[in-house]
XYZ file of C-alpha atoms in Angstrom:
303
model
C 0.000 0.000 0.000
C 1.132 3.558 -0.629
C 2.452 5.757 2.161
C 3.087 9.496 2.409
C 6.489 10.067 3.976
C 6.577 13.773 3.103
C 4.132 16.308 1.732
C 5.116 18.935 -0.815
C 2.997 22.068 -1.043
C 4.173 25.453 -2.304
C 3.746 27.075 1.125
C 6.049 27.961 4.040
C 6.642 24.673 5.845
C 7.989 23.284 9.095
C 8.300 19.530 9.595
C 7.915 17.744 12.909
C 8.427 14.054 13.582
C 5.111 13.124 11.986
C 3.370 16.303 10.790
C 4.223 18.790 8.060
C 2.993 22.222 9.159
C 2.143 24.877 6.565
C 1.754 28.552 7.493
C -1.376 30.241 6.110
C -1.054 33.482 8.067
C -3.505 33.321 10.969
C -4.097 29.600 10.373
C -2.029 26.475 9.844
C -2.528 23.442 7.637
C -1.410 20.277 9.416
C -0.635 17.376 7.108
C -0.176 14.171 9.077
C 2.146 11.923 7.117
C 2.595 8.181 7.511
C 5.997 8.682 9.130
C 6.544 6.630 12.276
C 8.737 7.773 15.151
C 9.913 5.841 18.184
C 12.295 6.842 20.951
C 12.239 10.341 19.387
C 13.703 9.039 16.115
C 11.850 9.109 12.774
C 12.061 5.647 11.235
C 12.753 5.048 7.527
C 9.575 2.988 7.044
C 6.070 4.459 7.055
C 2.795 2.872 8.184
C -0.067 2.921 5.625
C -3.206 4.779 6.805
C -1.434 6.143 9.880
C -1.846 9.807 8.944
C -5.561 9.309 8.351
C -6.017 7.479 11.663
C -4.269 10.214 13.631
C -6.102 13.085 11.927
C -9.577 11.584 12.063
C -9.203 10.189 15.580
C -7.947 13.575 16.814
C -10.929 15.246 15.125
C -13.273 12.839 16.925
C -11.752 13.753 20.296
C -11.516 17.488 19.508
C -15.254 17.473 18.796
C -16.046 15.370 21.870
C -13.959 17.418 24.314
C -14.625 20.938 23.023
C -16.861 21.598 26.034
C -14.120 20.347 28.388
C -11.080 22.048 26.848
C -11.048 24.315 23.752
C -8.813 23.222 20.873
C -7.297 24.512 17.662
C -9.303 22.535 15.081
C -11.182 24.421 12.363
C -11.971 21.475 10.071
C -10.618 18.287 8.544
C -9.853 18.382 4.811
C -12.490 16.051 3.345
C -12.507 17.252 -0.274
C -10.231 18.610 -2.994
C -12.454 21.716 -3.102
C -10.833 24.119 -0.600
C -11.260 27.742 -1.697
C -9.962 29.000 1.666
C -6.546 27.371 1.061
C -4.201 29.114 -1.423
C -2.899 25.924 -3.082
C -4.611 22.900 -4.582
C -4.832 19.815 -2.378
C -4.931 16.534 -4.277
C -6.871 13.465 -3.106
C -3.823 12.224 -1.185
C -4.432 15.016 1.355
C -8.044 14.048 2.113
C -8.586 12.625 5.592
C -5.015 13.251 6.733
C -4.992 17.072 6.780
C -6.527 19.549 9.206
C -6.979 23.318 9.104
C -6.286 24.776 12.551
C -5.894 28.053 14.417
C -2.346 29.318 14.737
C -1.048 29.211 18.319
C 2.221 29.698 20.155
C 3.151 26.188 21.343
C 3.691 25.685 25.072
C 7.166 24.215 25.545
C 5.969 21.134 27.424
C 4.744 17.634 26.708
C 1.774 17.139 29.050
C 1.661 13.470 30.069
C -0.976 11.873 32.296
C -0.504 8.340 33.619
C -3.299 6.262 35.089
C -1.590 2.865 35.080
C 1.912 1.644 35.878
C 3.526 0.863 32.536
C 6.442 1.551 30.205
C 9.176 3.819 31.516
C 7.049 4.514 34.602
C 7.107 0.828 35.575
C 10.878 0.658 35.014
C 11.443 3.682 37.277
C 9.056 2.367 39.922
C 10.938 -0.940 40.113
C 14.175 0.956 40.582
C 13.179 3.864 42.813
C 9.571 3.436 43.929
C 8.652 6.573 41.995
C 7.276 7.617 38.592
C 8.881 10.778 37.230
C 10.050 11.500 40.767
C 6.568 11.159 42.290
C 6.611 8.665 45.217
C 4.095 5.827 44.926
C 2.957 3.185 47.449
C 5.090 0.053 47.743
C 3.929 -3.247 46.309
C 2.357 -2.100 43.044
C 2.607 -4.470 40.090
C 3.142 -3.868 36.373
C 0.053 -2.505 34.567
C -1.785 -1.919 37.848
C -3.982 1.187 38.126
C -2.307 3.980 40.064
C -4.074 5.166 43.240
C -4.881 8.326 41.268
C -3.815 9.526 37.795
C -0.636 11.600 37.893
C 0.611 14.495 35.761
C 4.196 13.930 34.600
C 5.407 16.620 32.164
C 8.427 16.376 29.920
C 10.431 18.731 27.771
C 9.436 19.062 24.135
C 12.429 18.274 21.947
C 12.832 19.147 18.287
C 13.260 16.430 15.654
C 16.308 14.366 16.622
C 16.217 15.531 20.253
C 15.075 13.394 23.162
C 12.236 14.538 25.419
C 13.208 14.467 29.096
C 10.923 13.849 32.055
C 10.806 16.810 34.427
C 9.091 17.658 37.692
C 6.085 19.930 37.906
C 8.324 22.502 39.604
C 10.683 22.388 36.624
C 7.699 22.856 34.306
C 6.759 25.970 36.266
C 10.303 27.219 35.743
C 9.967 26.765 31.972
C 6.491 28.186 31.288
C 5.453 29.982 34.480
C 3.051 28.996 37.246
C -0.205 30.069 35.564
C 0.480 28.234 32.290
C 1.831 25.126 34.039
C -1.234 24.924 36.277
C -3.619 25.393 33.346
C -1.845 22.685 31.351
C -1.979 20.325 34.330
C -5.659 20.922 35.121
C -6.735 20.638 31.489
C -4.620 17.540 30.884
C -6.148 15.788 33.894
C -9.665 16.720 32.747
C -9.004 15.411 29.240
C -7.537 12.167 30.552
C -10.498 11.583 32.862
C -12.936 12.146 30.006
C -10.895 10.040 27.574
C -10.594 7.191 30.080
C -14.367 7.054 30.473
C -15.070 7.136 26.727
C -12.332 4.568 26.007
C -13.830 2.195 28.576
C -17.152 2.409 26.749
C -15.280 1.087 23.699
C -13.676 -1.737 25.688
C -10.287 -0.123 26.253
C -8.322 1.033 29.261
C -6.466 4.291 28.561
C -3.237 3.590 30.408
C -1.569 6.927 29.722
C -1.557 9.729 27.188
C 0.280 12.833 26.043
C -1.128 16.236 25.121
C 0.279 19.443 23.682
C -1.062 22.930 24.254
C -0.752 26.334 22.643
C -1.350 29.933 23.654
C -3.850 32.010 21.690
C -6.464 34.732 22.138
C -10.106 33.762 22.432
C -13.083 35.585 20.922
C -13.144 37.940 23.902
C -9.528 38.971 23.260
C -8.264 37.121 26.330
C -5.151 34.934 26.443
C -6.045 31.257 26.568
C -4.258 27.892 26.650
C -5.888 25.425 24.244
C -5.328 21.838 23.102
C -3.301 21.485 19.877
C -1.542 18.905 17.699
C -3.410 15.640 18.328
C -5.563 14.016 20.995
C -5.878 10.482 22.348
C -4.493 8.644 19.332
C -2.427 5.425 19.175
C 0.639 7.637 18.651
C 0.121 9.605 21.855
C -1.714 7.122 24.079
C -1.581 3.561 25.364
C -4.799 1.592 24.715
C -5.302 -1.794 26.409
C -8.079 -4.244 25.551
C -10.234 -4.493 28.677
C -11.322 -8.065 27.889
C -7.795 -9.473 28.107
C -6.343 -7.033 30.650
C -4.327 -8.842 33.331
C -2.327 -6.780 35.865
C 1.091 -8.096 36.847
C 2.423 -8.265 33.287
C 2.777 -6.162 30.155
C -0.442 -5.799 28.156
C -1.221 -6.341 24.468
C -1.869 -2.828 23.211
C -3.406 -0.972 20.290
C -0.745 1.702 19.906
C 2.980 1.975 19.158
C 4.184 -0.041 22.183
C 4.521 -3.277 20.164
C 6.756 -1.344 17.772
C 8.912 -0.106 20.662
C 9.163 -3.688 21.922
C 10.235 -4.947 18.484
C 12.810 -2.183 18.112
C 14.229 -2.882 21.581
C 14.638 -6.532 20.597
C 16.763 -5.648 17.565
C 19.606 -4.258 19.670
C 19.223 -0.818 18.096
C 20.871 1.885 20.236
C 17.887 4.262 19.835
C 19.996 6.811 17.985
C 19.464 7.865 14.336
C 19.166 6.279 11.888
C 16.467 3.846 12.913
C 16.210 0.376 11.371
C 13.780 -0.336 8.495
C 10.648 -2.209 9.524
C 9.791 -5.618 8.043
C 6.445 -6.022 6.296
C 4.911 -8.070 9.102
C 5.669 -5.368 11.668
C 4.254 -2.668 9.381
C 1.028 -4.624 8.837
C 0.700 -5.407 12.551
C 1.007 -1.753 13.571
C -1.324 -0.653 10.774
C -3.948 -3.125 11.991
C -3.642 -2.038 15.614
C -4.034 1.650 14.719
C -7.075 1.011 12.540
C -8.692 -1.211 15.180
C -8.212 1.449 17.864
C -9.741 4.077 15.581
C -12.750 2.001 14.591
C -13.551 0.769 18.102
C -13.157 4.117 19.824
C -14.914 6.285 17.236
C -17.409 3.795 15.794
C -16.571 5.262 12.404
C -15.174 3.943 9.144
C -11.749 5.361 8.298
C -11.587 7.668 5.280
C -8.325 6.856 3.512
C -6.355 9.368 1.463
C -6.054 9.114 -2.287
């Protein structure tokens, strides 16, 4: 199947790990490619349909959470007829592109953890903490935490590693008011997402959000949700039917890819290894399954 590793529009462009961002003045056009990143490295192999899953799943959550936390979405590109965009968009851009408000990104990754997994489990085994936050003794892998916790990290550029930081360090980076708003809104989004995911038969183990600063319709400064929301790229989805605490969980996200990469002996520095066809198809299937079960919708594929 075809993949889009890079978009090419005659507009000012900035590329992130996964998204190509085009500047339209007071708006941005986000084109979510099929690039796959892991351990903060962009891999040489793309995943078919990934850009469409991330865009359409984010749109589902942006719509669902608008009353909880405002976001930057204007609309998803669902046609080649776009008179409000100064260049032509071919069919390959349908379903993977989103027109959004321009914001000043907050220099934090806002992570909320509700279960003990991944790097959090590794740290807990070693120190009894997750991102420096002390937790009760005797917890097991994949067990629910006593309460969800907010664990921010730095936001690295392409090729840079994000680093876990304390809330106090986050305050030092963005200021107390912004840090508190990001924390409160992240916790509210996680709580809402956890409930909706459970309705679809998933546990939402943890997730990551990004926020931006803008002015609302009243001319007031506001921190809003940007980038993506509650997708398999940014979240850990576990099937509730087969969930068993005390071990790692089969997941519908990029964790199986991380596990495969770790088993190759790769040092987690660029360049990343190419992915075999069976790994590509497995990740593609997991992403599509997460999308279809959570949203109840049929994926619109580009092209």
